Short mmCIF file of N, CA and C in Angstrom, two decimals:
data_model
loop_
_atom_site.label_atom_id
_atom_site.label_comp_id
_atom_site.label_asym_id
_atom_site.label_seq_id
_atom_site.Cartn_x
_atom_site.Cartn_y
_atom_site.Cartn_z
N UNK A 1 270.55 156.55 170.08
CA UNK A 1 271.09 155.34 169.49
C UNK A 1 272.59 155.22 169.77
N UNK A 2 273.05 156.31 169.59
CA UNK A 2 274.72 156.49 169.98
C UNK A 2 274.88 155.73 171.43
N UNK A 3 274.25 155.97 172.50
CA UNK A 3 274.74 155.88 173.97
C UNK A 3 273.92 153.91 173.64
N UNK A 4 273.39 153.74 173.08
CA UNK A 4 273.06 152.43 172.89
C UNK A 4 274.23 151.10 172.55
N UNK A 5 275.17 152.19 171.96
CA UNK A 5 276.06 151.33 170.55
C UNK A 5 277.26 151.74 171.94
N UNK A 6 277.38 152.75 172.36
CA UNK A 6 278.47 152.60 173.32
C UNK A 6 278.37 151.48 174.50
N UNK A 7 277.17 151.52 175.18
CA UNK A 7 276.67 150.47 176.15
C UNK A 7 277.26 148.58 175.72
N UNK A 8 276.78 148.54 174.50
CA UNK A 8 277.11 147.59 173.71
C UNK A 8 278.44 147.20 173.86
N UNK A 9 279.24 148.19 173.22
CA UNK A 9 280.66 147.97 173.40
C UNK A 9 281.08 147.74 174.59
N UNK A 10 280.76 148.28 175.73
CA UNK A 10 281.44 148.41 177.15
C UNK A 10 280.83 146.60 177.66
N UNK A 11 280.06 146.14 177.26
CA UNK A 11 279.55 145.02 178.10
C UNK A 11 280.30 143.81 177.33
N UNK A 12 280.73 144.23 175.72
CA UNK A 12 281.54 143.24 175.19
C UNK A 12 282.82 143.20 175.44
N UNK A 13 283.25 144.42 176.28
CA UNK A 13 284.32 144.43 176.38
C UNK A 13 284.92 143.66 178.07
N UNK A 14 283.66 143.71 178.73
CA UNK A 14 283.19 143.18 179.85
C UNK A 14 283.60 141.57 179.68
N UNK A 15 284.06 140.51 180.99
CA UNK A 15 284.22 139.70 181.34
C UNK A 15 283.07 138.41 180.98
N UNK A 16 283.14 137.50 179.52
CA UNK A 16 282.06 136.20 179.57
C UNK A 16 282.21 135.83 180.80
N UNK A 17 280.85 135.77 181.05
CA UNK A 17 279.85 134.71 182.44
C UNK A 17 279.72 133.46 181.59
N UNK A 18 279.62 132.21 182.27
CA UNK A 18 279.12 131.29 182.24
C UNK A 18 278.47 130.96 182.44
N UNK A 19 276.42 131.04 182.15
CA UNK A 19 275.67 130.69 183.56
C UNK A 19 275.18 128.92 182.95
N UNK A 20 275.43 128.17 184.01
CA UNK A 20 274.79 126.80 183.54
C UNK A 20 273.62 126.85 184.70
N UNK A 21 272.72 126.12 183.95
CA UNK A 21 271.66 125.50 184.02
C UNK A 21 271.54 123.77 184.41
N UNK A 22 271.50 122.92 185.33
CA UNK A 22 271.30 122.08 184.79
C UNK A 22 269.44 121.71 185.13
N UNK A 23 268.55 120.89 184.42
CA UNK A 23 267.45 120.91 185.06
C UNK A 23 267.28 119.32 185.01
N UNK A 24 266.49 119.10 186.04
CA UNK A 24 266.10 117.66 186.54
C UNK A 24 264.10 117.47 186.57
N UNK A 25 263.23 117.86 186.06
CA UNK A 25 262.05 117.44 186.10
C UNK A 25 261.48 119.15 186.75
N UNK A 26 261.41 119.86 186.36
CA UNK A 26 261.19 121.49 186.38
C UNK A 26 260.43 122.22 185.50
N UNK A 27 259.27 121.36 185.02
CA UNK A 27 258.94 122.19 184.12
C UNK A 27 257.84 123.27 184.39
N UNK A 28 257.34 123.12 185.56
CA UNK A 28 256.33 124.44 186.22
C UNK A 28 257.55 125.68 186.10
N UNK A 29 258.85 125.85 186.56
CA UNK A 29 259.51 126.68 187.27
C UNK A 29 260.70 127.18 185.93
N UNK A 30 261.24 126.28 185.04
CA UNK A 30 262.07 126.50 184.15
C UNK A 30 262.27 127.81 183.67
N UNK A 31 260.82 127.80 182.78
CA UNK A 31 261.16 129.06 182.05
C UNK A 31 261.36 130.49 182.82
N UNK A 32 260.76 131.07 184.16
CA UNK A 32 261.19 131.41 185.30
C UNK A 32 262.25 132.16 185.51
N UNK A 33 263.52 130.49 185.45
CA UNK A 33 264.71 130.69 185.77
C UNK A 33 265.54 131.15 184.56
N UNK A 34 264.89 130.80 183.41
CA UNK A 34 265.88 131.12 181.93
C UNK A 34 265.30 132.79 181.44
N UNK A 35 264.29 132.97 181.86
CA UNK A 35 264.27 134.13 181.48
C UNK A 35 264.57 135.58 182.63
N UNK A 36 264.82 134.87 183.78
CA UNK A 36 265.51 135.64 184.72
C UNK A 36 267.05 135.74 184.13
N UNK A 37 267.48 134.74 183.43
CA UNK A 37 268.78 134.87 183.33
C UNK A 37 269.21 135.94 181.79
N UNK A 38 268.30 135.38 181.08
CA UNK A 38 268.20 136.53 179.82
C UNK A 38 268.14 137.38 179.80
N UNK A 39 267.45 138.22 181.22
CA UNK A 39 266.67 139.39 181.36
C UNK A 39 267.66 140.31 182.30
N UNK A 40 268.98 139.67 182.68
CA UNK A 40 270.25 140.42 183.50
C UNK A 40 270.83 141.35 182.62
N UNK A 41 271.23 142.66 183.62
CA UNK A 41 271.23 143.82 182.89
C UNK A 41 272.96 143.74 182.63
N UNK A 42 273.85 142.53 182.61
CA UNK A 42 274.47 141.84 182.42
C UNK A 42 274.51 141.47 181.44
N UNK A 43 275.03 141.44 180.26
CA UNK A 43 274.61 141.06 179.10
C UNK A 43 275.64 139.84 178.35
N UNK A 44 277.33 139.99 178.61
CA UNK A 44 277.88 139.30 178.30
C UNK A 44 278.12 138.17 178.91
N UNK A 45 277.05 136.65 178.59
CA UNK A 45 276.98 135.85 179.25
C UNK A 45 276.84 134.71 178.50
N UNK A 46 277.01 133.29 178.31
CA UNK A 46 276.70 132.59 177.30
C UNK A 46 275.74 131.57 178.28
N UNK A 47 274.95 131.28 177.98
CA UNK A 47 273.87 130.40 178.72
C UNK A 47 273.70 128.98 178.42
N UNK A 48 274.21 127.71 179.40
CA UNK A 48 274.26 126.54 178.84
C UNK A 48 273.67 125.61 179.92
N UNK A 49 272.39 124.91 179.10
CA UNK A 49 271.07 124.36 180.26
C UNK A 49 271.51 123.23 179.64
N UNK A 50 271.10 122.03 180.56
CA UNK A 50 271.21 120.64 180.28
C UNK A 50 270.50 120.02 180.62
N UNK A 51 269.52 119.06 180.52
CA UNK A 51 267.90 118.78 181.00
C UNK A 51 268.45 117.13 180.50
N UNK A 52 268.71 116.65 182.52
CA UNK A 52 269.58 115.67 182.66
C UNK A 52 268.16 114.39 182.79
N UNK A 53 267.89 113.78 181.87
CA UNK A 53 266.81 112.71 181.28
C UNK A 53 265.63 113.42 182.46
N UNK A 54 264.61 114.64 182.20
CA UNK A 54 263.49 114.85 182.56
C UNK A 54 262.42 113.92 181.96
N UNK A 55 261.41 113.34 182.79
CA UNK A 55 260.66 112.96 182.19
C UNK A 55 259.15 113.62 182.40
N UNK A 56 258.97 114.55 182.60
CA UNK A 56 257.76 115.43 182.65
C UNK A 56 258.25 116.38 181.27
N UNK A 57 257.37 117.22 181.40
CA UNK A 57 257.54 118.74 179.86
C UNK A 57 258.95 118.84 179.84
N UNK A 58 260.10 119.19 180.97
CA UNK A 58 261.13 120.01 180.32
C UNK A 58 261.83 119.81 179.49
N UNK A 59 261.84 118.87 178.60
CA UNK A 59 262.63 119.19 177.60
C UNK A 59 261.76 119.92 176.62
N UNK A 60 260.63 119.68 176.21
CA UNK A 60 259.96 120.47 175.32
C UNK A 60 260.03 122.02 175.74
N UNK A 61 259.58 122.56 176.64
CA UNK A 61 259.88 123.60 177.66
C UNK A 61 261.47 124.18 176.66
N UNK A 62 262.17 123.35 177.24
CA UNK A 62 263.78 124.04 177.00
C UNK A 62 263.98 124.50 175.51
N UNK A 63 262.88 123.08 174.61
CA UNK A 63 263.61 123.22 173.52
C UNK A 63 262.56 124.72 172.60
N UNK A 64 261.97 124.85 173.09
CA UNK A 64 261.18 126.14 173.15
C UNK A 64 261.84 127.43 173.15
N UNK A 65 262.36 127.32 174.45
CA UNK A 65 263.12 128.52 175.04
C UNK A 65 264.58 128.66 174.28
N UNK A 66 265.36 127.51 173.83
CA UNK A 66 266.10 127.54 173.23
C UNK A 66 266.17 128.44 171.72
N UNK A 67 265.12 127.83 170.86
CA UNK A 67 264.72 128.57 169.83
C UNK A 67 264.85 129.85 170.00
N UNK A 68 264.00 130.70 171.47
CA UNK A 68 263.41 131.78 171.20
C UNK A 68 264.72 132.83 171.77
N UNK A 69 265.47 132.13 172.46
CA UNK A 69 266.79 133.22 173.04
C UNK A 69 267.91 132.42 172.23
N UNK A 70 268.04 131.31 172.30
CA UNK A 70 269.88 130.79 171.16
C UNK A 70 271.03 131.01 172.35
N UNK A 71 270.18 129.77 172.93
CA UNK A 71 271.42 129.60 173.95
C UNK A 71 271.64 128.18 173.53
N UNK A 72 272.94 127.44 174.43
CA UNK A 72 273.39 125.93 174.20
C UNK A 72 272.14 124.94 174.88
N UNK A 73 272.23 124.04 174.65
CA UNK A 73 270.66 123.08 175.17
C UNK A 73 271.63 121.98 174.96
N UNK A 74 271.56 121.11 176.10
CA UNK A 74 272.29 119.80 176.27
C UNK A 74 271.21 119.19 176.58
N UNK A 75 270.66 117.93 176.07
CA UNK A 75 269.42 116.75 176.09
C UNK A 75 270.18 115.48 176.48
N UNK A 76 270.29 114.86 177.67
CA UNK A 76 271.11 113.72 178.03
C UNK A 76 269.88 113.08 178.47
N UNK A 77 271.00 111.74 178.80
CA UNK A 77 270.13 110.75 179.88
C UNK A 77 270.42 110.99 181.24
N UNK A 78 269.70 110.90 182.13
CA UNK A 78 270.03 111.02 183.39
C UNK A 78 271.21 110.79 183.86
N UNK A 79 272.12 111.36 184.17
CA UNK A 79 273.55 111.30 184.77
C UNK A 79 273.78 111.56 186.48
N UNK A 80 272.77 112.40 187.12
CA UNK A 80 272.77 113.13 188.09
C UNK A 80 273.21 114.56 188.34
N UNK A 81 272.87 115.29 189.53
CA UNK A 81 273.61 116.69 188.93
C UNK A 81 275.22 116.54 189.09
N UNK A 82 276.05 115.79 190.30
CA UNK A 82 277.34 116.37 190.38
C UNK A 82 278.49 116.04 188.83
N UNK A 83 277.68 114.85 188.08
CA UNK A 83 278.21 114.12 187.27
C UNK A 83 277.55 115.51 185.68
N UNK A 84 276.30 115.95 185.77
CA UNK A 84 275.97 117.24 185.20
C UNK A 84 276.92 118.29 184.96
N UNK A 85 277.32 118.86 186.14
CA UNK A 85 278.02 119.93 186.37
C UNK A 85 279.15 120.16 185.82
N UNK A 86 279.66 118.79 186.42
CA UNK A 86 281.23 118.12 185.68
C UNK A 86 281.67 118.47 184.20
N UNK A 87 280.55 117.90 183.91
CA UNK A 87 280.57 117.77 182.14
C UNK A 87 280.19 119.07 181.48
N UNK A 88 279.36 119.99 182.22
CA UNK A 88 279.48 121.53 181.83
C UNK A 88 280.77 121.72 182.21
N UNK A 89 281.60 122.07 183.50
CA UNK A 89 282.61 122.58 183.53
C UNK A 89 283.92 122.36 182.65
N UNK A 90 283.83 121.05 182.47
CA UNK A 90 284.80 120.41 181.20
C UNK A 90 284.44 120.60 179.82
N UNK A 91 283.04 120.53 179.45
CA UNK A 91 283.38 120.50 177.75
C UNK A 91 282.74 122.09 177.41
N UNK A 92 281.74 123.03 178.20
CA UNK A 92 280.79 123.94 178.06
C UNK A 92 280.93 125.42 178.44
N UNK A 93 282.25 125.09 179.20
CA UNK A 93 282.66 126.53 180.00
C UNK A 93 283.53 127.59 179.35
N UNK A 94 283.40 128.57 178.90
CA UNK A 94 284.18 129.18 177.98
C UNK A 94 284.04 130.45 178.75
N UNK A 95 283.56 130.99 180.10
CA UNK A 95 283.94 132.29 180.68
C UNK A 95 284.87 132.37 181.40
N UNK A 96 285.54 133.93 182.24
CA UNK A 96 286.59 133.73 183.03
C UNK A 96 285.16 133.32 184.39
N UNK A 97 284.34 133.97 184.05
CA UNK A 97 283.40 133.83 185.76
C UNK A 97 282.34 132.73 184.95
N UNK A 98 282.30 131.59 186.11
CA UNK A 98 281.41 130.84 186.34
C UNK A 98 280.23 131.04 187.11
N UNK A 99 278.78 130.62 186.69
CA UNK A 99 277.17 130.90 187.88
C UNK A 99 276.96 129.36 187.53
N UNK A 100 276.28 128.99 188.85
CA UNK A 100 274.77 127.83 188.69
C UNK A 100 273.48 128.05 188.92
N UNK A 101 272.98 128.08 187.90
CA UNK A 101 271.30 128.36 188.71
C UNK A 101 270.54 127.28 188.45
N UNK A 102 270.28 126.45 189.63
CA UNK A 102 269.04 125.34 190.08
C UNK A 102 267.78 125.85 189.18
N UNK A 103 267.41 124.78 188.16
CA UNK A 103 266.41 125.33 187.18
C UNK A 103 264.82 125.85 187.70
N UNK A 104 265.00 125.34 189.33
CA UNK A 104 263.73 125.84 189.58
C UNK A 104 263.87 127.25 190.78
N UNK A 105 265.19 127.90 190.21
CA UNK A 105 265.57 129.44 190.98
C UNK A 105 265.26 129.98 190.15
N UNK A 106 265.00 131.40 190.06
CA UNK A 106 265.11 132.48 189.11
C UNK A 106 266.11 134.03 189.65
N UNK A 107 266.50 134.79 189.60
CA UNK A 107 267.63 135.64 189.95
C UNK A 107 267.18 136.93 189.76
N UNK A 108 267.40 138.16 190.10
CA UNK A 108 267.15 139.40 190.27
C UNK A 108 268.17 139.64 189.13
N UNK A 109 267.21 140.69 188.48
CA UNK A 109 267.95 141.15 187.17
C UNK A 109 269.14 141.39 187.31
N UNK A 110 269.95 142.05 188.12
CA UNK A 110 271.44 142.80 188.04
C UNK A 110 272.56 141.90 189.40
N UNK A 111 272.05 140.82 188.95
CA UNK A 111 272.67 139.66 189.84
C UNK A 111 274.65 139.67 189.16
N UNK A 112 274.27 139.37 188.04
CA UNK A 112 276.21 138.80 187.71
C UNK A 112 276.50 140.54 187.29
N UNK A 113 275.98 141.64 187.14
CA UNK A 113 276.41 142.44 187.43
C UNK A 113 276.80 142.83 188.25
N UNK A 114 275.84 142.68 189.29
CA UNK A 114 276.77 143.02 190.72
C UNK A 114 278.23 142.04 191.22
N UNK A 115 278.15 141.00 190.55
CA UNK A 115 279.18 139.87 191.15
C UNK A 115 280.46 140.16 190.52
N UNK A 116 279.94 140.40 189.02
CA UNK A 116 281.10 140.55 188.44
C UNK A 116 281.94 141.81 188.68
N UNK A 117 281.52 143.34 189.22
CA UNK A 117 281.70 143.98 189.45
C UNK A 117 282.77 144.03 190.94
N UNK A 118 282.37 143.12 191.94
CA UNK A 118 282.97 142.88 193.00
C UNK A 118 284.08 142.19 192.44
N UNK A 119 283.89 140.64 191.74
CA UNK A 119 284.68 139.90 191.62
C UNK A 119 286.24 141.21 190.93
N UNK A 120 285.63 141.93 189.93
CA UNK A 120 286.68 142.75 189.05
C UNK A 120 287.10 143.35 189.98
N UNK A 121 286.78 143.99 190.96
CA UNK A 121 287.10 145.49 192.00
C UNK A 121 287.99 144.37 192.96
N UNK A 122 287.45 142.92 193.05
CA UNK A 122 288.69 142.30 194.35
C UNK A 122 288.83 141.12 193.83
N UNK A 123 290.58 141.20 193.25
CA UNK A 123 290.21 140.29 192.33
C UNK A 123 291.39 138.75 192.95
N UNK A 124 291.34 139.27 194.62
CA UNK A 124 292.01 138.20 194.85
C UNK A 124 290.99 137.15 195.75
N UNK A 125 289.87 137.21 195.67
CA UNK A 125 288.70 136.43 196.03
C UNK A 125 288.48 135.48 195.07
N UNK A 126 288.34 134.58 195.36
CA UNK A 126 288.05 132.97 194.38
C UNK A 126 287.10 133.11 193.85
N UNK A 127 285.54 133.85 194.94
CA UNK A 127 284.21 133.07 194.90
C UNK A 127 283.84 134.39 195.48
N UNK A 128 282.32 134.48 194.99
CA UNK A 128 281.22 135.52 195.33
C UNK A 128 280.00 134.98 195.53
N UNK A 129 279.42 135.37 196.60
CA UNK A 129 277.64 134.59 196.33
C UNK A 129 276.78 135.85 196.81
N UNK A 130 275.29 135.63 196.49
CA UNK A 130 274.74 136.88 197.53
C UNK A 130 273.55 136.56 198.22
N UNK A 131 273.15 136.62 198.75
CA UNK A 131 271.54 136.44 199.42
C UNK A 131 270.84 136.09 198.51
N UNK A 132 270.20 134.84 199.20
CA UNK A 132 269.06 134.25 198.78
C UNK A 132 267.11 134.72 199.28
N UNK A 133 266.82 134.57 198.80
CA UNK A 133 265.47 134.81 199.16
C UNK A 133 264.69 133.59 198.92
N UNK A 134 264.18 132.74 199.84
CA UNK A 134 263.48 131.56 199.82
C UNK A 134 262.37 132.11 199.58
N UNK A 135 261.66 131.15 198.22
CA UNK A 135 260.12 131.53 198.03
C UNK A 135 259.50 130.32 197.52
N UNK A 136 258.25 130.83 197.79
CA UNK A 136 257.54 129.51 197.87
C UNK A 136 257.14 129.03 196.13
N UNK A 137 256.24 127.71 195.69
CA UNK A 137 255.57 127.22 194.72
C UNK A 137 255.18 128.37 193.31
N UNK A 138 254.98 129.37 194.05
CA UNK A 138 254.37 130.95 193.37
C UNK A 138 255.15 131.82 193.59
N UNK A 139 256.01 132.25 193.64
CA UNK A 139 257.01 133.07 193.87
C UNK A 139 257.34 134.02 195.06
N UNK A 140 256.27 133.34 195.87
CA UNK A 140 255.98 134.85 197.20
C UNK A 140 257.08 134.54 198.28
N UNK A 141 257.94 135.25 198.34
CA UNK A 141 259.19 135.32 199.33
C UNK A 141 258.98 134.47 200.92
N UNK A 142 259.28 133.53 201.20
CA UNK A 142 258.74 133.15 202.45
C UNK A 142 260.33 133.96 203.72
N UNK A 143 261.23 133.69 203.10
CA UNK A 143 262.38 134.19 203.73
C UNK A 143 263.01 134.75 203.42
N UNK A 144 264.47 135.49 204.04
CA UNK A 144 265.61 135.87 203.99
C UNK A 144 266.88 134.92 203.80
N UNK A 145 267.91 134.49 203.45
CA UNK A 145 268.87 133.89 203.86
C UNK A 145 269.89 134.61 203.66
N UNK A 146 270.73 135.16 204.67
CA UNK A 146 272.13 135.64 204.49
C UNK A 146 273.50 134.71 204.90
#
């Protein structure tokens, strides 16, 4: 329990992430992407989805997922994403490191760990990204992208 309560401390003491979300009609893929992001061995992160006027499930979807982790949930009318983003970065952003994840991506557990780790070790770099892996409808990897 001890090395638990230390872990704790070291990740609060660690750099807030920002990860936004915005989603546009995603509701096969959503939860996916939000619980890839919950599930980063990354822990100090505040999570803020915005489900920009869906008209299929996702907002029910979100407001689900919201409940069950207690992250921010923004319910608009359709704005578009660049006009989305905007309005996260201005009223929603409260980390030093900013992520976007496209609501129908999902992320490898130790993703903003690894970023943030680079970003801290070089810290005169603006921006970090890492390989993508294109996959299909079902999750099965069709590619590489470096």
């Amino acid at each position: 329990m001890e090395g638990m309560t230390e872990n704790l401390k070291k990740q609060q003491n660690l750099p807030l992430v920002t990860v936004a979300v915005p989603c546009y009609n995603h509701e096969k893929f959503v939860a996916q992407c939000i619980e890839s992001i919950i599930a980063q061995t990354y822990k100090n992160i505040e999570l803020v989805v915005v489900d920009d006027g869906s008209v299929d499930g996702s907002p029910d979807v979100l407001r689900n997922l919201s409940q069950q982790y207690n992250f921010k949930l923004i319910l608009q009318k359709n704005q578009g994403l660049p006009r989305t983003i905007n309005s996260i970065l201005k009223q929603y952003t409260n980390g030093k490191y900013f992520s976007l994840c496209a609501s129908d991506d999902y992320w490898l557990p130790d993703k903003i760990e690894k970023q943030v780790a680079f970003m801290e070790a070089n810290r005169f770099y603006p921006m970090c990204y890492g390989k993508v892996y294109i996959v299909d409808e079902n999750s099965n990897i069709q590619k590489l992208r470096t």
